[in-house]
Short mmCIF file of N, CA, C and O in Angstrom, two decimals:
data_model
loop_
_atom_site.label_atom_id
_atom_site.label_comp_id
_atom_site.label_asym_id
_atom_site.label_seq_id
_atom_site.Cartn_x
_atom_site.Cartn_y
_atom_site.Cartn_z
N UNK Z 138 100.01 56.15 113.56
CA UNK Z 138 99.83 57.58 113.38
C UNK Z 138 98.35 57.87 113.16
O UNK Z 138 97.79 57.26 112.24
N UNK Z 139 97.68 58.69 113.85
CA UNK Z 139 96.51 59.15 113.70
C UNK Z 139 96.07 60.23 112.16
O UNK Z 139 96.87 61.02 111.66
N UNK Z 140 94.81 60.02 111.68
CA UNK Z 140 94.62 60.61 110.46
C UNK Z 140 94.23 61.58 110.67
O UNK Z 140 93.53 61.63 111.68
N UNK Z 141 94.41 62.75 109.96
CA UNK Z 141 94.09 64.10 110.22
C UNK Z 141 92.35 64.41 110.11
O UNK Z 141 91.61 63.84 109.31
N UNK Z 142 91.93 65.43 111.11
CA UNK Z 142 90.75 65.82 110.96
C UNK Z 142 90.27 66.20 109.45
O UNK Z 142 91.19 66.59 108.73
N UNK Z 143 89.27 66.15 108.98
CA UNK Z 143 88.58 66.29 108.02
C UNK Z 143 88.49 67.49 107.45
O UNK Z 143 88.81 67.87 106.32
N UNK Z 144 87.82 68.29 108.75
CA UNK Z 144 87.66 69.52 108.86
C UNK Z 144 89.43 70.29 108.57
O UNK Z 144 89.47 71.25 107.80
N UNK Z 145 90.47 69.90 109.09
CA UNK Z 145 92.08 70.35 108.97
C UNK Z 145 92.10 70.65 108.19
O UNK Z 145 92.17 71.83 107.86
N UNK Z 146 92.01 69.36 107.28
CA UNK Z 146 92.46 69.10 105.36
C UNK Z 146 91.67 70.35 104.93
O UNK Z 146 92.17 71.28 104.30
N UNK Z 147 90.50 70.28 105.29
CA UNK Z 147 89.83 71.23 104.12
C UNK Z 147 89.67 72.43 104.41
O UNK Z 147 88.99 73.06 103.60
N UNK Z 148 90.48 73.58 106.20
CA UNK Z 148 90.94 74.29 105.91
C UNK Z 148 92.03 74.85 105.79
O UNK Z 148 92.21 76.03 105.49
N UNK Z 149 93.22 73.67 106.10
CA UNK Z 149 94.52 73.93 105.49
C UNK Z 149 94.67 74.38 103.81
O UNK Z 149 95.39 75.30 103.43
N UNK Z 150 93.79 73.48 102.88
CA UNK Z 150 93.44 74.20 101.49
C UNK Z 150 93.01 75.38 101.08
O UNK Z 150 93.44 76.15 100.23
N UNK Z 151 91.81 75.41 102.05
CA UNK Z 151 91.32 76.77 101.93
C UNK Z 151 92.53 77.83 102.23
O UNK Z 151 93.29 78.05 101.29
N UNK Z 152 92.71 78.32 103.13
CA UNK Z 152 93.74 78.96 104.08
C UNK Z 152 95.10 79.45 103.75
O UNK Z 152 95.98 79.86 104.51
N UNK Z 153 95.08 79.28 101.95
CA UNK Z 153 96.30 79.61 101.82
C UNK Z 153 96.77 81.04 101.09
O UNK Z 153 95.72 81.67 100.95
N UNK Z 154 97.64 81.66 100.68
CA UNK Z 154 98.22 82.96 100.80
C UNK Z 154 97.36 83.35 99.24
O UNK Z 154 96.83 84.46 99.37
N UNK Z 155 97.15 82.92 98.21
CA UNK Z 155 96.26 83.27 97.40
C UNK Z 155 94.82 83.69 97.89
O UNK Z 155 94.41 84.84 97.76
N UNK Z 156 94.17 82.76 98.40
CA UNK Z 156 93.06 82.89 98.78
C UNK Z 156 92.81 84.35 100.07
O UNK Z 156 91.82 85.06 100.28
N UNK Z 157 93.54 84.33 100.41
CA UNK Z 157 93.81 84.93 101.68
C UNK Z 157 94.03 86.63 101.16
O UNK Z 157 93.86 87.58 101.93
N UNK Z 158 94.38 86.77 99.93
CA UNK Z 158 94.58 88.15 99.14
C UNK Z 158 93.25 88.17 98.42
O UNK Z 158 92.93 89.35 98.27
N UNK Z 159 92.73 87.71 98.13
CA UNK Z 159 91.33 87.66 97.77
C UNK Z 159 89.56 87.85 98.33
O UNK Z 159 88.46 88.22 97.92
N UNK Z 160 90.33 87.23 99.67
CA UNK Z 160 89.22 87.25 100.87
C UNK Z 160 89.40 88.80 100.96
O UNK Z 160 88.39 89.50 100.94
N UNK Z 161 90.85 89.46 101.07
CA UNK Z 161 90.39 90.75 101.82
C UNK Z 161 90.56 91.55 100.94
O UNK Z 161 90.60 92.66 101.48
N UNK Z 162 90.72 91.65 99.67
CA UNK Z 162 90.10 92.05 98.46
C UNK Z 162 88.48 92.27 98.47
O UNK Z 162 88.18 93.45 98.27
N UNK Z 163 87.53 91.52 98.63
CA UNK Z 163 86.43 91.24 98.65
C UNK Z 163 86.01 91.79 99.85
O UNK Z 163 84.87 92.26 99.82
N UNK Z 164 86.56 91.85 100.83
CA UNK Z 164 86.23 92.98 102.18
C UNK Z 164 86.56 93.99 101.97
O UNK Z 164 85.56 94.69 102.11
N UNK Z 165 87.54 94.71 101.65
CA UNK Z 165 87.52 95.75 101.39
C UNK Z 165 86.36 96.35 100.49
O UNK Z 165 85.61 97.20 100.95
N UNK Z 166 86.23 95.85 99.12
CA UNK Z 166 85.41 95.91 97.93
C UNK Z 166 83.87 96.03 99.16
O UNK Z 166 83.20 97.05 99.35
N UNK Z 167 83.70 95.03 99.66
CA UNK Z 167 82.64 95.35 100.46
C UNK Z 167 82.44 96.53 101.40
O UNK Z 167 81.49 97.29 101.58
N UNK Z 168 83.36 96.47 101.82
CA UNK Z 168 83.70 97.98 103.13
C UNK Z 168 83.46 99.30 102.22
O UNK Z 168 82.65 100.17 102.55
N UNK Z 169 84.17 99.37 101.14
CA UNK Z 169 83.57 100.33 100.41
C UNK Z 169 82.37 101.04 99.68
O UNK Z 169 82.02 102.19 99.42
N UNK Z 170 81.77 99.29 99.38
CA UNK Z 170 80.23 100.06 98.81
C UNK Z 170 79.63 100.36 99.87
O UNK Z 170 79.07 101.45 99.77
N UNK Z 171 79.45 99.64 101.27
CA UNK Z 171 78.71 99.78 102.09
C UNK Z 171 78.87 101.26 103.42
O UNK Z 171 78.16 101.65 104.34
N UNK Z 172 80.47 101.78 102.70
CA UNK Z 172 80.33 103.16 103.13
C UNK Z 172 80.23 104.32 102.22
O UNK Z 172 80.46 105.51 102.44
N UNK Z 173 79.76 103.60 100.94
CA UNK Z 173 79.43 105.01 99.62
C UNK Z 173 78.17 104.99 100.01
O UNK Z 173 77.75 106.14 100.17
N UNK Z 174 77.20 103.97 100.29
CA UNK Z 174 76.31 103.81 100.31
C UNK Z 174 75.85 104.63 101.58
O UNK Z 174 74.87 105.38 101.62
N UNK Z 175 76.66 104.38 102.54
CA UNK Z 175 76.05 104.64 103.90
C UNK Z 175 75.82 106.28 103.75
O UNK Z 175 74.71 106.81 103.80
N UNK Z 176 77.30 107.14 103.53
CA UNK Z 176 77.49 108.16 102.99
C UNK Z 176 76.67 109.15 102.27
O UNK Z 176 76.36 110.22 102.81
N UNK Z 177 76.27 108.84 100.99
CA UNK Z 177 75.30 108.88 100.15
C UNK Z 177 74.46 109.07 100.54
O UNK Z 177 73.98 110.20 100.39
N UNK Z 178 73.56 107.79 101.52
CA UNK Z 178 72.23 108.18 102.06
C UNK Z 178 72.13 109.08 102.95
O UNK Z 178 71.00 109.53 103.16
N UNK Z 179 73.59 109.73 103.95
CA UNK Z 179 73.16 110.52 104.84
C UNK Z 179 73.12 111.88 103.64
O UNK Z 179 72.03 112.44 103.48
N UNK Z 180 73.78 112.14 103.21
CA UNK Z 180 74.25 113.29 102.37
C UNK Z 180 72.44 113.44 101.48
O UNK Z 180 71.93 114.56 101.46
N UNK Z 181 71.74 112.33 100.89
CA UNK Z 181 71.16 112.70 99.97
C UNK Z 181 71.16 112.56 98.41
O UNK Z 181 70.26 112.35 97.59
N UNK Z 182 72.71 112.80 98.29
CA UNK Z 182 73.33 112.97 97.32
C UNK Z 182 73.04 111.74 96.35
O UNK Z 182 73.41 112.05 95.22
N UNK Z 183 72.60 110.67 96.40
CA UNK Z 183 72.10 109.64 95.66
C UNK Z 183 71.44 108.60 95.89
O UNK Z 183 72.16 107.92 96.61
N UNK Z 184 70.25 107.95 95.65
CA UNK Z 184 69.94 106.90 96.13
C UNK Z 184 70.45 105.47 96.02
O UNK Z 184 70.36 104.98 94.90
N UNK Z 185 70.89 104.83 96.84
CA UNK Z 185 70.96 103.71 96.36
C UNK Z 185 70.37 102.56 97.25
O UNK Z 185 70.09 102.77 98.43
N UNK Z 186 70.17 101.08 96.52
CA UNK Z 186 69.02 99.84 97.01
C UNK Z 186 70.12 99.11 97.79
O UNK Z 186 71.20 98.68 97.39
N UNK Z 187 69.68 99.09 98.77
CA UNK Z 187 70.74 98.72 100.08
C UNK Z 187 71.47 97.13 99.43
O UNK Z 187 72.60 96.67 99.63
N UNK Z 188 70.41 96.62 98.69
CA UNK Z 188 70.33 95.03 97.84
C UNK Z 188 71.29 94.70 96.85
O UNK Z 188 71.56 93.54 96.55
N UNK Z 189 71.93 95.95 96.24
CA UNK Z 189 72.97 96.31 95.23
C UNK Z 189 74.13 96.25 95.76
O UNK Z 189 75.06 96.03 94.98
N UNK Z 190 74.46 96.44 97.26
CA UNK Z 190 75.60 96.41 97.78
C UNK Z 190 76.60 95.29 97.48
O UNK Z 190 77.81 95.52 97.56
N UNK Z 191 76.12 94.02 97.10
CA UNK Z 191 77.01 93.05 97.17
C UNK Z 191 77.47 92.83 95.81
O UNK Z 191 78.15 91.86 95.47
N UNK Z 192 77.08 93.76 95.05
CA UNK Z 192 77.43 93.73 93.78
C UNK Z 192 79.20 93.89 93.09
O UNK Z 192 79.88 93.23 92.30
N UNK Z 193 79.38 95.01 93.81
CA UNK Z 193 80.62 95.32 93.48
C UNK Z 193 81.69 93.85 94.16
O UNK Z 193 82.39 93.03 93.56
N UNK Z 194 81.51 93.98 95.02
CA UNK Z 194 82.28 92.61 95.74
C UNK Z 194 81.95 91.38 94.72
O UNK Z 194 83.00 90.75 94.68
N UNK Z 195 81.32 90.96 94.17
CA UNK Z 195 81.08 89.99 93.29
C UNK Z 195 81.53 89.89 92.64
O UNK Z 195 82.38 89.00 92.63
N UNK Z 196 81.33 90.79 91.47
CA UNK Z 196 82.52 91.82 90.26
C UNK Z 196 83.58 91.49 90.46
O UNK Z 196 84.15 90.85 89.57
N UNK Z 197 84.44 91.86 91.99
CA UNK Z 197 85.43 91.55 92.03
C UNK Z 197 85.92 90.23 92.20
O UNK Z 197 86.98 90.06 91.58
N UNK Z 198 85.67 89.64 92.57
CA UNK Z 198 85.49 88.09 92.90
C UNK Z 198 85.75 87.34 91.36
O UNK Z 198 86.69 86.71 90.88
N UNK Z 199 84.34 87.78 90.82
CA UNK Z 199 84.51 87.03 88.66
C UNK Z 199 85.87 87.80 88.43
O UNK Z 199 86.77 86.98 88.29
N UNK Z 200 86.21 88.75 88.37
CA UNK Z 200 87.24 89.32 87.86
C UNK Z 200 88.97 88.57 87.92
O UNK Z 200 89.89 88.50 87.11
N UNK Z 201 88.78 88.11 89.34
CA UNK Z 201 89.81 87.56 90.06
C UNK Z 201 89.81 85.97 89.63
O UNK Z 201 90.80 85.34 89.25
N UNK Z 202 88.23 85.37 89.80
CA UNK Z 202 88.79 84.43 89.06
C UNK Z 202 88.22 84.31 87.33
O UNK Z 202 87.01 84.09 87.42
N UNK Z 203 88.35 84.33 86.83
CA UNK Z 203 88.59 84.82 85.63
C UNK Z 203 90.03 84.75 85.21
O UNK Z 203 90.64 83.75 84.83
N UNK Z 204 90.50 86.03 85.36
CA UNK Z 204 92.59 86.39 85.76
C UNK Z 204 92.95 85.29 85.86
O UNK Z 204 93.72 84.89 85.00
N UNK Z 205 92.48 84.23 87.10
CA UNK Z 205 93.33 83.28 87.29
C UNK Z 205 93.26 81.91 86.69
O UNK Z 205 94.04 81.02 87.03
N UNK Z 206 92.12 81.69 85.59
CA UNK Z 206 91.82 80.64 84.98
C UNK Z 206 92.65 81.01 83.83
O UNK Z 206 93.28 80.17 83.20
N UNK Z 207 92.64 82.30 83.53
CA UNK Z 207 93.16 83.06 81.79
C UNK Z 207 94.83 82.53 82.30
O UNK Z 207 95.57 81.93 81.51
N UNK Z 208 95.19 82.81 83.54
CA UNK Z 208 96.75 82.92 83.68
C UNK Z 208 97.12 81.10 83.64
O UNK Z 208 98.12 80.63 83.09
N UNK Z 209 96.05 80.29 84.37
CA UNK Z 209 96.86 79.16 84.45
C UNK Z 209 96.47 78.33 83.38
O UNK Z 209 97.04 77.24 83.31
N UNK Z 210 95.35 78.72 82.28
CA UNK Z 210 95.34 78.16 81.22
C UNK Z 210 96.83 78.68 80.14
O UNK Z 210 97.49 77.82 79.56
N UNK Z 211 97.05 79.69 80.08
CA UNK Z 211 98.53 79.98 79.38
C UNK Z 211 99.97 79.98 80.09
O UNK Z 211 101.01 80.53 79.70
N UNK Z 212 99.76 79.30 81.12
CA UNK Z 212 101.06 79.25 81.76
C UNK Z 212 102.16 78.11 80.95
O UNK Z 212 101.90 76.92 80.76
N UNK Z 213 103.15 78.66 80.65
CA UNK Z 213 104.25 77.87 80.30
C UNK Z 213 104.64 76.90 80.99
O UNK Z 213 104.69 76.97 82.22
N UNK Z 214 105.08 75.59 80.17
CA UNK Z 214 105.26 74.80 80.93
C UNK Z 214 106.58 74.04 81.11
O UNK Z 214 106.67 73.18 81.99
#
């Protein structure tokens, strides 16, 4: 039997239904600052540093894992 690619293993891990709610968590989160932002600058209505954008997406990211260290450190066993 032949051994699996390297590359497989490590995105069969990646690739799974947790991660996968998170990725587009973090796109969205992105899609949004980058159309308040876009928005905003046409309008006037506020400035913001194009450099700040990835902020909120980050946020969300610690937040998420965070949640999930707090949940599987008290998980019953």
């Amino acid at each position: 039997m032949k051994p699996k690619n390297r590359t497989t293993i490590i995105l069969s891990r990646i690739n799974t239904t947790q991660n996968k709610i998170v990725m587009k968590t973090m796109f969205l989160c992105l899609f949004l600052s980058i159309t308040f932002a876009f928005i905003s600058e046409k309008t006037g209505w506020l400035e913001i540093d194009w450099k700040m954008i990835f902020i909120p997406a980050l946020l969300v990211l610690q937040i998420i894992i965070i949640g999930t260290a707090l949940k599987n450190r008290y998980k019953k066993h």
